[in-house]
Coordinates of C-alpha atoms in Angstrom, one line a residue:
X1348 CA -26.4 78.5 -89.3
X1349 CA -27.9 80.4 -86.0
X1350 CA -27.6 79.0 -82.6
X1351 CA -30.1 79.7 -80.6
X1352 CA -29.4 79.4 -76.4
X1353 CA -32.5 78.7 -75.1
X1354 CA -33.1 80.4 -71.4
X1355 CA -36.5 79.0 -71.2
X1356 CA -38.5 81.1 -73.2
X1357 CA -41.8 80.2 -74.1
X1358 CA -41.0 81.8 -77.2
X1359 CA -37.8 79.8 -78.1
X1360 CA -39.3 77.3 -80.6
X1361 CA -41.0 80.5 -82.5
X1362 CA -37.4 82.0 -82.6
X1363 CA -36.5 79.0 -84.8
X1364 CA -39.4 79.2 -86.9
X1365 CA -38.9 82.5 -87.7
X1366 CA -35.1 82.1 -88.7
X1367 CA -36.1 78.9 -90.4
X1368 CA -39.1 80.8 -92.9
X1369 CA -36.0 82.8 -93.8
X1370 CA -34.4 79.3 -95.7
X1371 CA -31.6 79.4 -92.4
X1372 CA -30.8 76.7 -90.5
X1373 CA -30.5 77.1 -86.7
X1374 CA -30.4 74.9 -84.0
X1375 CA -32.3 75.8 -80.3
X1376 CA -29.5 74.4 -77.3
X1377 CA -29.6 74.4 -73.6
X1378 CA -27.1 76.6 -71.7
X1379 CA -25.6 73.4 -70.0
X1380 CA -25.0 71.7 -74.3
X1381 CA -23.5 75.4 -75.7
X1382 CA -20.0 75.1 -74.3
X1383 CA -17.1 76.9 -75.9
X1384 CA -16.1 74.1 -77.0
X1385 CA -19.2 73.1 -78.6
X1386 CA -19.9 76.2 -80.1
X1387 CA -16.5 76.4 -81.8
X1388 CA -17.2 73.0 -83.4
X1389 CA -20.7 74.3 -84.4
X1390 CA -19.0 77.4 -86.3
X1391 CA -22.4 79.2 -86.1
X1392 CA -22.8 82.9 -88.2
X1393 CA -24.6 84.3 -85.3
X1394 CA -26.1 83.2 -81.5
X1395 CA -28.8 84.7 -80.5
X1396 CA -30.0 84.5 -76.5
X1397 CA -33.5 84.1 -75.8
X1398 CA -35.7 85.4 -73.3
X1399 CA -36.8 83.4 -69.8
X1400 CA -38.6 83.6 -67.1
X1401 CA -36.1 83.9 -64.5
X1402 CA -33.7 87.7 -63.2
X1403 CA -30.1 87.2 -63.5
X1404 CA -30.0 88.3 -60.1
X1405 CA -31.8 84.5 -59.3
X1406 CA -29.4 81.9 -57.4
X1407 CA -30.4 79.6 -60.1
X1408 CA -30.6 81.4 -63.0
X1409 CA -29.7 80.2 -66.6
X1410 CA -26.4 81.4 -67.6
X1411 CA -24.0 80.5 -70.4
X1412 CA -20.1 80.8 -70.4
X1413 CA -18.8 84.3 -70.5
X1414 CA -16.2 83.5 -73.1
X1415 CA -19.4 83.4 -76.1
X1416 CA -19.0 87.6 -76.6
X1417 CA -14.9 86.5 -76.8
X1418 CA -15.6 84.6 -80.3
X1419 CA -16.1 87.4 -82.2
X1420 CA -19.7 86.2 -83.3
X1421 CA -23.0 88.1 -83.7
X1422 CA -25.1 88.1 -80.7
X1423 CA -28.8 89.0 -80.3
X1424 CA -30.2 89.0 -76.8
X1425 CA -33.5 88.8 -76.1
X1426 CA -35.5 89.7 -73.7
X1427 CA -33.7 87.8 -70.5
X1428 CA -31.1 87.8 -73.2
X1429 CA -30.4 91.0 -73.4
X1430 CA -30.2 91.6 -69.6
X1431 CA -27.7 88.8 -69.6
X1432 CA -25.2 90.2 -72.1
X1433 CA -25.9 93.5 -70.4
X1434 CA -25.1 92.2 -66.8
X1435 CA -22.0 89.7 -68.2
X1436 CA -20.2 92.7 -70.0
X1437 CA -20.5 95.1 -66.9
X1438 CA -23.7 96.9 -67.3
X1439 CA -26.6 96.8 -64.7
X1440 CA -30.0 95.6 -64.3
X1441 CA -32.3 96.0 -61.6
X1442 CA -36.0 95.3 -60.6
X1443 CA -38.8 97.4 -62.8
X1444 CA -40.9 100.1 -60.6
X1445 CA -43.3 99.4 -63.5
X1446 CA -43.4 96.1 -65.2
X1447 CA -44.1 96.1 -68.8
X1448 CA -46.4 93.1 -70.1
X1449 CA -48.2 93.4 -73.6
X1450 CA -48.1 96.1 -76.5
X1451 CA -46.0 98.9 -76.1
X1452 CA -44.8 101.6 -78.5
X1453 CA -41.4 101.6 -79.7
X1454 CA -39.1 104.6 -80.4
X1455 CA -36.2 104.3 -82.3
X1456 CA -33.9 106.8 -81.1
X1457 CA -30.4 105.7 -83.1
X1458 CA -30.5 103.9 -85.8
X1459 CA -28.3 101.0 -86.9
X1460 CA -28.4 97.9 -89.2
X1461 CA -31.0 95.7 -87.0
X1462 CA -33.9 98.6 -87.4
X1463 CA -33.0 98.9 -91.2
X1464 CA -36.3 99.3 -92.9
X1465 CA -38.4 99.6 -90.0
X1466 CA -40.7 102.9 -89.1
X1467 CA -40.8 104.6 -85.9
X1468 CA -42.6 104.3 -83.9
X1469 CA -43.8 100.7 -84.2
X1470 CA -45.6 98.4 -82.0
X1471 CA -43.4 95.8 -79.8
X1472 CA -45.0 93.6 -77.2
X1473 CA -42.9 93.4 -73.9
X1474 CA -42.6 90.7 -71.1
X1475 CA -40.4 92.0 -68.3
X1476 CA -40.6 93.0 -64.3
X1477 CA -36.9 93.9 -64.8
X1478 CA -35.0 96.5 -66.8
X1479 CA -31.6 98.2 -67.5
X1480 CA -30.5 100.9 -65.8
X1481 CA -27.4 100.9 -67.2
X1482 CA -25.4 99.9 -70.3
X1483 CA -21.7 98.2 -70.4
X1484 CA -18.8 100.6 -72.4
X1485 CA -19.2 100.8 -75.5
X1486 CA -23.5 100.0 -75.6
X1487 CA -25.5 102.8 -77.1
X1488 CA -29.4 103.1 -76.4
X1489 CA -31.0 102.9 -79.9
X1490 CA -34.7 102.8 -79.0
X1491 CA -37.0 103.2 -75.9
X1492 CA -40.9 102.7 -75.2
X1493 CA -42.4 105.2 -72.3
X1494 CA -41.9 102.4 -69.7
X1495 CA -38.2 101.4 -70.6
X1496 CA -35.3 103.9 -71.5
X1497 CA -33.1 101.3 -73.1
X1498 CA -36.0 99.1 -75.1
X1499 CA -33.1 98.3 -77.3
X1500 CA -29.4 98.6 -77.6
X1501 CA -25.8 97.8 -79.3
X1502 CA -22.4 97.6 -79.6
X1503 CA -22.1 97.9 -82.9
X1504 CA -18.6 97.5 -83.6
X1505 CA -19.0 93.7 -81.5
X1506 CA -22.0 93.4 -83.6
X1507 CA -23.7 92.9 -80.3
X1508 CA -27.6 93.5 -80.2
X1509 CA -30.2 94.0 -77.3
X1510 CA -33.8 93.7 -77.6
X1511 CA -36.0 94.2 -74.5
X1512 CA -39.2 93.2 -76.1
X1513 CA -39.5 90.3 -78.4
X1514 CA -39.4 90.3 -82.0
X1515 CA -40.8 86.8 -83.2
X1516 CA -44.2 87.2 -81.9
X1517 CA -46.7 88.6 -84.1
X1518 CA -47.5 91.2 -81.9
X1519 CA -44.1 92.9 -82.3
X1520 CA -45.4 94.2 -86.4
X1521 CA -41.7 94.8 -87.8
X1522 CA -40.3 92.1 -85.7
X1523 CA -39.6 89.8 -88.7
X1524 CA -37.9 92.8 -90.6
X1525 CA -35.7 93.0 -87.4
X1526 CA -34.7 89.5 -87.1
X1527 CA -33.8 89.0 -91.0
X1528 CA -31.6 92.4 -90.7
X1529 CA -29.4 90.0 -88.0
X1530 CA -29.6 87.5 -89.9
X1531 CA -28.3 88.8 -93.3
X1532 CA -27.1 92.0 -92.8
X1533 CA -25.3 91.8 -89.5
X1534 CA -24.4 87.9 -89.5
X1535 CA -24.2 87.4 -93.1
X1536 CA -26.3 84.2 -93.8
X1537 CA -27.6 83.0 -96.6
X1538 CA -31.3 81.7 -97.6
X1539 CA -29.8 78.1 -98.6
X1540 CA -31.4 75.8 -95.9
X1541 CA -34.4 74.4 -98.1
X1542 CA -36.1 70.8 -98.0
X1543 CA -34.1 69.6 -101.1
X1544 CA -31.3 70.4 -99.5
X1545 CA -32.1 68.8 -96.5
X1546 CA -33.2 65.5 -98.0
X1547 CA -29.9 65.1 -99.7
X1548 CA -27.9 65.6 -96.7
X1549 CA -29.6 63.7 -94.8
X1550 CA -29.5 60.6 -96.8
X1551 CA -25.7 60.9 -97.3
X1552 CA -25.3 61.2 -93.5
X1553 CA -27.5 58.1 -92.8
X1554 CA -25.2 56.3 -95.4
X1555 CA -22.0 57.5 -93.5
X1556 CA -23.4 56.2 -90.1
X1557 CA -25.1 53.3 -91.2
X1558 CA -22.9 51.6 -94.2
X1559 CA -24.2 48.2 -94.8
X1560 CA -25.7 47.5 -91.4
X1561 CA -29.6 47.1 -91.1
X1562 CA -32.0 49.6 -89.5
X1563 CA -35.1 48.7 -87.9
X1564 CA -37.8 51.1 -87.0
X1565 CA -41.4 51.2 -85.5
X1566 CA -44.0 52.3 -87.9
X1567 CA -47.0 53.6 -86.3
X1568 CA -48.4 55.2 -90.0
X1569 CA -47.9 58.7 -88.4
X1570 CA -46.3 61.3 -90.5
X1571 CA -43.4 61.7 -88.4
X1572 CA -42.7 57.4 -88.3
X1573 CA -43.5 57.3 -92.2
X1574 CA -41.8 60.5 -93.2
X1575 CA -38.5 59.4 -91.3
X1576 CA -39.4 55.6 -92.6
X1577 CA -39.1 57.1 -96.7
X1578 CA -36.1 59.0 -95.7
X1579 CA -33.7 56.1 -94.2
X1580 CA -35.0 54.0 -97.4
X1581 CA -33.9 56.3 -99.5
X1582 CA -30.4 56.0 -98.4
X1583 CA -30.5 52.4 -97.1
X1584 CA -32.8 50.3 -99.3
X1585 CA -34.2 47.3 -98.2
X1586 CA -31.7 47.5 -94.9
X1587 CA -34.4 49.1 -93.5
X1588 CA -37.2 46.8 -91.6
X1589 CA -40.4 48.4 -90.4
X1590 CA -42.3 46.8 -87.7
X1591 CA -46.2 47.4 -87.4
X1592 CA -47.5 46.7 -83.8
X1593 CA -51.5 46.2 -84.3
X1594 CA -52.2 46.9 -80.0
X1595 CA -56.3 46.3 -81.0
X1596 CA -56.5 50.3 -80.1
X1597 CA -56.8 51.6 -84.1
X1598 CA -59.1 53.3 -85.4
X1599 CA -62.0 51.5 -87.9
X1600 CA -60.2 50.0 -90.7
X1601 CA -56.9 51.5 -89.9
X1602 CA -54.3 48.9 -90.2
X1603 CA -55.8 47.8 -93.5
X1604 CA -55.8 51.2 -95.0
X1605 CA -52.0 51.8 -93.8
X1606 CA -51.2 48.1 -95.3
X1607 CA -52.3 49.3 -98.5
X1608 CA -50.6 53.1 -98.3
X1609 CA -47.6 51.9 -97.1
X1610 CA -46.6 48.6 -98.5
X1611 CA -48.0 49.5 -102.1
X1612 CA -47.3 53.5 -102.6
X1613 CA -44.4 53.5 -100.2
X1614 CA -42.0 49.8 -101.5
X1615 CA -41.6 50.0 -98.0
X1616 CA -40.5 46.9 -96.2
X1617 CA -42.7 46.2 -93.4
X1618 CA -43.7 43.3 -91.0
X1619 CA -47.8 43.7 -89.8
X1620 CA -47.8 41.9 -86.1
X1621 CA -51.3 41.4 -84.5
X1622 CA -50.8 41.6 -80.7
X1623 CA -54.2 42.6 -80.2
X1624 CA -55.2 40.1 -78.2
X1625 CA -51.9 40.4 -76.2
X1626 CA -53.0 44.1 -75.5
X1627 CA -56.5 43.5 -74.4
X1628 CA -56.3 40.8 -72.3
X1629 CA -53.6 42.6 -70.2
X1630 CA -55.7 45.7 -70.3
X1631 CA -59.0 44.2 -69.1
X1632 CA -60.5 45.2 -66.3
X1633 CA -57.7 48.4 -66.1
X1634 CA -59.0 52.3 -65.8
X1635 CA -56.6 54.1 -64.2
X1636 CA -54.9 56.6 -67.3
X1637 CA -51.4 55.9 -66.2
X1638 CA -51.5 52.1 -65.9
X1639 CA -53.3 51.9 -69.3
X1640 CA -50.4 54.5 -70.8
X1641 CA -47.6 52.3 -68.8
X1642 CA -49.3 48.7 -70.0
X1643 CA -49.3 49.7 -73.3
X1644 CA -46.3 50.7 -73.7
X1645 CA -44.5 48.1 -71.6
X1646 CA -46.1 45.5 -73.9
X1647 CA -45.5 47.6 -77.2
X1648 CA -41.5 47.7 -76.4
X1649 CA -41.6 43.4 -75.7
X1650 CA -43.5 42.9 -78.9
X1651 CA -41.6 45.2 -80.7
X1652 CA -38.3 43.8 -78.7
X1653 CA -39.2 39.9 -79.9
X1654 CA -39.5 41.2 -83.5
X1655 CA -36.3 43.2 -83.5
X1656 CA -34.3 40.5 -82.3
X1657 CA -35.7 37.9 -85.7
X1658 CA -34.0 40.8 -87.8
X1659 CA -30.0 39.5 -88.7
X1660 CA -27.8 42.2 -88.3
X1661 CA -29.6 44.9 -87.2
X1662 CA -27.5 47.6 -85.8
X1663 CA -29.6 50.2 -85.7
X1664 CA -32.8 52.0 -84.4
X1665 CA -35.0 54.2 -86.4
X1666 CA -37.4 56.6 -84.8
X1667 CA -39.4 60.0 -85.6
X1668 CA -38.6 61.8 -82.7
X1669 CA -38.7 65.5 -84.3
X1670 CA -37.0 68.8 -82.6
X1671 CA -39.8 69.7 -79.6
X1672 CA -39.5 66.6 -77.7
X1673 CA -35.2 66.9 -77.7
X1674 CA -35.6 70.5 -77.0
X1675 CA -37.9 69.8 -74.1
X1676 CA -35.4 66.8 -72.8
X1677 CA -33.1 69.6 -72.3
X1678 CA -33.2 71.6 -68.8
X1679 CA -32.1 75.2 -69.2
X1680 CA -30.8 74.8 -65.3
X1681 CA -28.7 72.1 -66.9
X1682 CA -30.5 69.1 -64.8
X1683 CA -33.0 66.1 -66.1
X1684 CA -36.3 67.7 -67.0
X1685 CA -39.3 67.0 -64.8
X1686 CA -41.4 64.5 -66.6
X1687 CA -45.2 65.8 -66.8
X1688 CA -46.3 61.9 -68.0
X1689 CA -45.0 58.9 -68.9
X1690 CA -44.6 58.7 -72.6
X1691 CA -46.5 56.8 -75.3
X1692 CA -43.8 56.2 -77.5
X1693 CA -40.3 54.1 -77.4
X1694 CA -38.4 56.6 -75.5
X1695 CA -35.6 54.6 -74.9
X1696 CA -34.2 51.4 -75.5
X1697 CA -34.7 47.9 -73.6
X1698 CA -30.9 47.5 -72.2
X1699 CA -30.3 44.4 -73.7
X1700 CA -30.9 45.8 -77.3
X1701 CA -27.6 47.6 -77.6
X1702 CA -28.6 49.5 -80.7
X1703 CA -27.7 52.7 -82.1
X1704 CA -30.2 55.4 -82.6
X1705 CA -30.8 57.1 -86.2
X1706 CA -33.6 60.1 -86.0
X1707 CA -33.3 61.7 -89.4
X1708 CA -36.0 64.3 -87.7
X1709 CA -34.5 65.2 -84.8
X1710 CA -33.7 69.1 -86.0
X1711 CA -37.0 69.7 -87.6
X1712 CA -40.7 71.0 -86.7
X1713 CA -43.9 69.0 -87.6
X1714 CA -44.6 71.6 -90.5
X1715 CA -40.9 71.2 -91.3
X1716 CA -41.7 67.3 -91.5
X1717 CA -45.3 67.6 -93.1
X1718 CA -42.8 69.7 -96.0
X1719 CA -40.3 66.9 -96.3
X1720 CA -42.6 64.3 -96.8
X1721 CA -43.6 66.6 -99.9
X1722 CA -41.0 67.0 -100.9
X1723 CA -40.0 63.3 -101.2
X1724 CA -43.7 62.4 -102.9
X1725 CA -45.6 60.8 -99.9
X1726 CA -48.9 60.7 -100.6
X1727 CA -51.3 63.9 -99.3
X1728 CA -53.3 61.3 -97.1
X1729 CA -50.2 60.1 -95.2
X1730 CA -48.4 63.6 -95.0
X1731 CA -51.5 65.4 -94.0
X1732 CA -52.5 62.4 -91.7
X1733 CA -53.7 64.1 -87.5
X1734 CA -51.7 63.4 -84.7
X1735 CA -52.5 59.9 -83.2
X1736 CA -51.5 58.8 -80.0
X1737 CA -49.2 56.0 -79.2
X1738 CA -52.0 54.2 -76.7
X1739 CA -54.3 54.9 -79.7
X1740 CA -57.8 54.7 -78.7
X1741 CA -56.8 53.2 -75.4
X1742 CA -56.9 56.8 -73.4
X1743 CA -59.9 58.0 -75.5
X1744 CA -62.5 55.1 -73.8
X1745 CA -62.0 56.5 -70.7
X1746 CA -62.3 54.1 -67.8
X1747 CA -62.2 50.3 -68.6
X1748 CA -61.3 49.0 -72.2
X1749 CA -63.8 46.5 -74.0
X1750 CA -64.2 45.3 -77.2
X1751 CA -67.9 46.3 -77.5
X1752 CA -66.6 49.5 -76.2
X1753 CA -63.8 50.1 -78.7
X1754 CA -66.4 49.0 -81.4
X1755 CA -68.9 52.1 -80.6
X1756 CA -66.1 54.4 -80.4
X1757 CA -64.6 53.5 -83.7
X1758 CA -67.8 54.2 -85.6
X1759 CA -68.1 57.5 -83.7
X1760 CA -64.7 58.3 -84.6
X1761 CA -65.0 57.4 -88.0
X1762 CA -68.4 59.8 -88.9
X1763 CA -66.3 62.5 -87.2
X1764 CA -63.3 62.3 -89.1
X1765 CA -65.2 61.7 -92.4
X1766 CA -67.3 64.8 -91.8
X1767 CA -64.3 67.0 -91.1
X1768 CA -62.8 65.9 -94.2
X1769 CA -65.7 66.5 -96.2
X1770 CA -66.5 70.1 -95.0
X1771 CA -62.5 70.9 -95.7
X1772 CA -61.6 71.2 -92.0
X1773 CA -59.3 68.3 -91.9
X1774 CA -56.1 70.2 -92.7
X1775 CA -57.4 73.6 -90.8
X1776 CA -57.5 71.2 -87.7
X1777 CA -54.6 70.1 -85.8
X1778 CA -56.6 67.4 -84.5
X1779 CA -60.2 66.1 -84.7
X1780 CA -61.5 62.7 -82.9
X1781 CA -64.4 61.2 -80.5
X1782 CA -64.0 60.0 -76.7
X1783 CA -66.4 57.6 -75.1
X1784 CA -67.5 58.6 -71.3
X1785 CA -67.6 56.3 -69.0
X1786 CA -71.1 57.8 -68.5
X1787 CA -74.9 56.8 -70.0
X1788 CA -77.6 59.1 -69.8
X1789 CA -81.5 58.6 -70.4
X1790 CA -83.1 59.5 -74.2
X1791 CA -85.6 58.9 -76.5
X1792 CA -85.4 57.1 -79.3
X1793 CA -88.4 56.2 -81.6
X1794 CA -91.0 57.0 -78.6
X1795 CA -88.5 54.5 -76.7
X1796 CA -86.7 55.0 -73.3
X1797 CA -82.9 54.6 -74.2
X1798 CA -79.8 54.6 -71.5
X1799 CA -76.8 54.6 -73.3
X1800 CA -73.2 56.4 -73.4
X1801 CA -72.2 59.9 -74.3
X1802 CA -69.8 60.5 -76.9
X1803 CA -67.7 63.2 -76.5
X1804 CA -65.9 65.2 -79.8
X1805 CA -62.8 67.2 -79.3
X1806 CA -61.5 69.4 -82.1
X1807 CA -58.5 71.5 -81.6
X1808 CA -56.3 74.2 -83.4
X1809 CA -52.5 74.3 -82.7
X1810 CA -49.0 74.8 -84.5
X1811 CA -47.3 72.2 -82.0
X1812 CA -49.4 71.0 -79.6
X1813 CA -47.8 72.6 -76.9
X1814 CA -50.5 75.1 -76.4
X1815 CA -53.8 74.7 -78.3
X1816 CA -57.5 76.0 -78.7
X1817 CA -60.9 74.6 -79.5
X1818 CA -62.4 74.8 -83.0
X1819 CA -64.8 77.2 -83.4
X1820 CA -66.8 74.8 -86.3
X1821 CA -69.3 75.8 -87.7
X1822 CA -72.8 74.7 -86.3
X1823 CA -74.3 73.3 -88.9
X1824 CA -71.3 71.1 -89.0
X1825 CA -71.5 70.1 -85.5
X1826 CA -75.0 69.4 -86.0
X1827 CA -74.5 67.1 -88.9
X1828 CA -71.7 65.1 -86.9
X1829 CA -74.4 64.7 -83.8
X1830 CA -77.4 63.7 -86.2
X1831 CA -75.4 61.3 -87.8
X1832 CA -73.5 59.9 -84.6
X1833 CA -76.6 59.3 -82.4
X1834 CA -78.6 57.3 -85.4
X1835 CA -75.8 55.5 -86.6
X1836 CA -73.9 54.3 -83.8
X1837 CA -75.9 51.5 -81.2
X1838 CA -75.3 52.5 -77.9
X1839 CA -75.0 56.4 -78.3
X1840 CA -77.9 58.4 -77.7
X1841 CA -76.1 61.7 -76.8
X1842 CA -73.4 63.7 -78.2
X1843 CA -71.1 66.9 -76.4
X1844 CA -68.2 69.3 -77.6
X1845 CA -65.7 69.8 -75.7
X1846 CA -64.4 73.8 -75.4
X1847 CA -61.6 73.6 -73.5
X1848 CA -58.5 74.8 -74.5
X1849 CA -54.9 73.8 -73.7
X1850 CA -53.8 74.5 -70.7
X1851 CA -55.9 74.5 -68.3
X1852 CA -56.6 70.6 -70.8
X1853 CA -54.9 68.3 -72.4
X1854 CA -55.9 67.5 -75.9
X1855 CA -56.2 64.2 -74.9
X1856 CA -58.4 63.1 -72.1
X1857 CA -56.7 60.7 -71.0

């Protein structure tokens, strides 16, 4: 396995992806978690430091404990990464005359193993305002771009690596070649981290922690709540209880079609609780977005709370949470991260609970997840299923929630989705869905004066959902969706796209 110390790249999750498409396993770690200590435990084949937006010469920049180029293990800097293990082992770095942003030209000037197979020159793509002006004994310059004599450099007999520029974008062409030559040629891994593999250890871990004691999890009918679901039943059995929460926010037939997926295909075991009315009635008359997002999840974790405690003997807590959200709870200045928002999700447990957590996802991507619930034969419907959020359609009626309300945006919703299905976007998408404004506009409707609301669609591409773009669809598509929208839906007579992309938005609106 690879540990990668995360500086605070915006690139540090793509570092694991890439190592990951080569079947290795890697974990991404804060500065403050990678102790010597914890790094011995973790008997990784090779570290690699990624970039950050901070200089090491910054009172509070991210730094790591001296003694990891002591353990004789591999080490690839990146970026900030580099400068660091250039600064720690006595070389120097100082502030660019010329920073270096974008595609740049790489020479290689000296080979060695980590340019194996690659061409020079080749195209990088560099993010940096400061460079080296000097290496530590025993460094040699191996390759340089007009802007930055040492672009790259290593201490080959350490098996100590330097990369100015960074590799696991696409931008950087041979980058991938670069990153497998440390991986397998200087660290010595092998491609044996694979989905089969993963689903057998992970049930024979949750047997270890679990035993005989009973797991209860929410099931929301997500992929990452169903895949981990199928996974603790595969080593648990009918210890496992799932607990539906219907909050009256679903989408059109929802609950019904998840009954059916999940009960039937699935033999899971799973109690449906209608709190819908619960929901609403606290919600009414509510339109500020953070007291709907904190009402809904308040009353989610009671309801969820009185079920748990009807379950004899449960022990344990179940729960998707997948690798960006506990990478993200991680500060790479070793404090709490700022919270943006509050949550949507259980992300912690009422006090009085006491139970233990089990998150069989916890080290794995949302592709990584979408593949595991393949691999274990979960229907395509369920793996494949869009990103829905916890408040459900609570923060897409924007401004007060009513049932009549609710009702129009369902149907909207619902021609959306089916469209996108059936002109083969569904999968292209990351996500797809309508929003009702709080706004109604005049029309004309069968040589009648209409004044009714505006439905807003939002379409998005996206690997994670950290960053994400508008759909270019195709017109005729968009024109379908409107046609049938407006003369199918009471109380629509207008329909928009929204073309934002994320940031300066959120996917949601709400």
């Amino acid at each position: 396995m690879i540990l990668i110390i995360d500086f605070g790249s915006q690139f540090n999750q793509l570092i694991a992806r890439r190592v990951r498409e080569f079947n290795v396993y890697c974990q991404v770690d804060a500065p403050s978690v990678a102790t010597l200590d914890y790094i011995r435990e973790l008997k990784p084949e090779g570290i690699i430091l990624s970039g950050g937006p901070c200089s090491i010469y910054d009172e509070n920049s991210p730094k790591v404990d001296s003694g990891i180029f002591d353990l004789g293990i591999p080490v690839l800097g990146i970026c900030y990464g580099m400068q660091f293990m250039v600064n720690t082992l006595g070389g120097e770095v100082k502030r660019s005359d010329k920073r270096e942003y974008g595609f740049a030209e790489l020479q290689i000037n000296t080979p060695c193993q980590i340019f194996e197979g690659v061409d020079s020159p080749t195209q990088c793509w560099m993010s940096h305002g400061d460079s080296i002006s000097s290496l530590p004994e025993g460094f040699t310059p191996t390759a340089s771009t007009d802007n930055t004599p040492f672009a790259a450099a290593a201490d080959t007999s350490k098996k100590f690596y330097g990369l100015q520029f960074h590799p696991e974008v696409e931008h950087s062409l041979k980058g991938r070649e670069m990153i497998s030559n440390f991986l397998f040629d200087i660290c010595g891994c092998e491609k044996n981290w694979t989905m089969k593999s993963f689903v057998h250890s992970s049930i024979e871990e949750i047997k270890a922690i679990v035993g005989d004691k009973k797991v209860i999890l929410g099931l929301s009918g997500g992929v990452d709540s169903t895949v981990a679901a199928v996974l603790i039943h595969k080593a648990i059995g009918r210890n496992l209880t799932c607990i539906f929460v219907d909050n009256g926010l679903m989408r059109m037939n929802e609950r019904e079609k998840l009954e059916e997926s999940l009960t039937e295909k699935l033999d899971l075991n799973i109690k449906f609780i209608d709190a819908s009315d619960r929901f609403l009635s606290a919600l009414e008359g509510v339109s500020d977005p953070e007291k709907k997002r904190k009402l809904i999840g308040n009353i989610f974790i009671d309801v969820f709370e009185d079920e748990a405690t009807k379950v004899d003997g449960a022990d344990f807590l179940g729960q998707g949470t997948l690798y960006p959200d506990v990478i993200e709870s991680q500060s790479v200045f070793g404090g709490a991260s700022e919270v943006i928002k509050s949550h949507h999700n259980v992300g912690g447990l009422p006090e009085n609970m006491k139970l233990k957590l089990v998150e069989p996802l916890k080290y794995l991507f949302k592709d990584e997840v979408r593949a595991l619930g393949e691999e274990m034969g979960i229907p395509d419907d369920l793996v494949w299923r869009q990103p829905f959020p916890g408040p459900g359609l609570g923060i897409r009626v924007l401004g007060e929630i009513t049932k009549s309300r609710l009702d129009i945006l369902r149907e909207a919703d619902s021609i959306i989705v089916e469209e996108i299905k059936k002109a083969g976007f569904y999968k292209k998408v990351w996500q797809s869905f309508a929003v009702l404004l709080p706004i109604k506009s005049v029309g004309v409707m069968g040589d009648q004066r209409t004044y009714a609301y505006t439905i807003a669609m939002r379409a998005v591409t996206s690997k994670d959902a950290m960053t994400a773009d508008w759909a270019r669809l195709p017109h005729d598509l968009l024109a379908r969706i409107s046609n049938r929208v407006i003369n199918e839906v009471n109380g629509v007579n207008r329909m928009v796209y929204d073309i934002t992309s994320k940031p300066p938005g959120t996917i949601e609106w709400e």
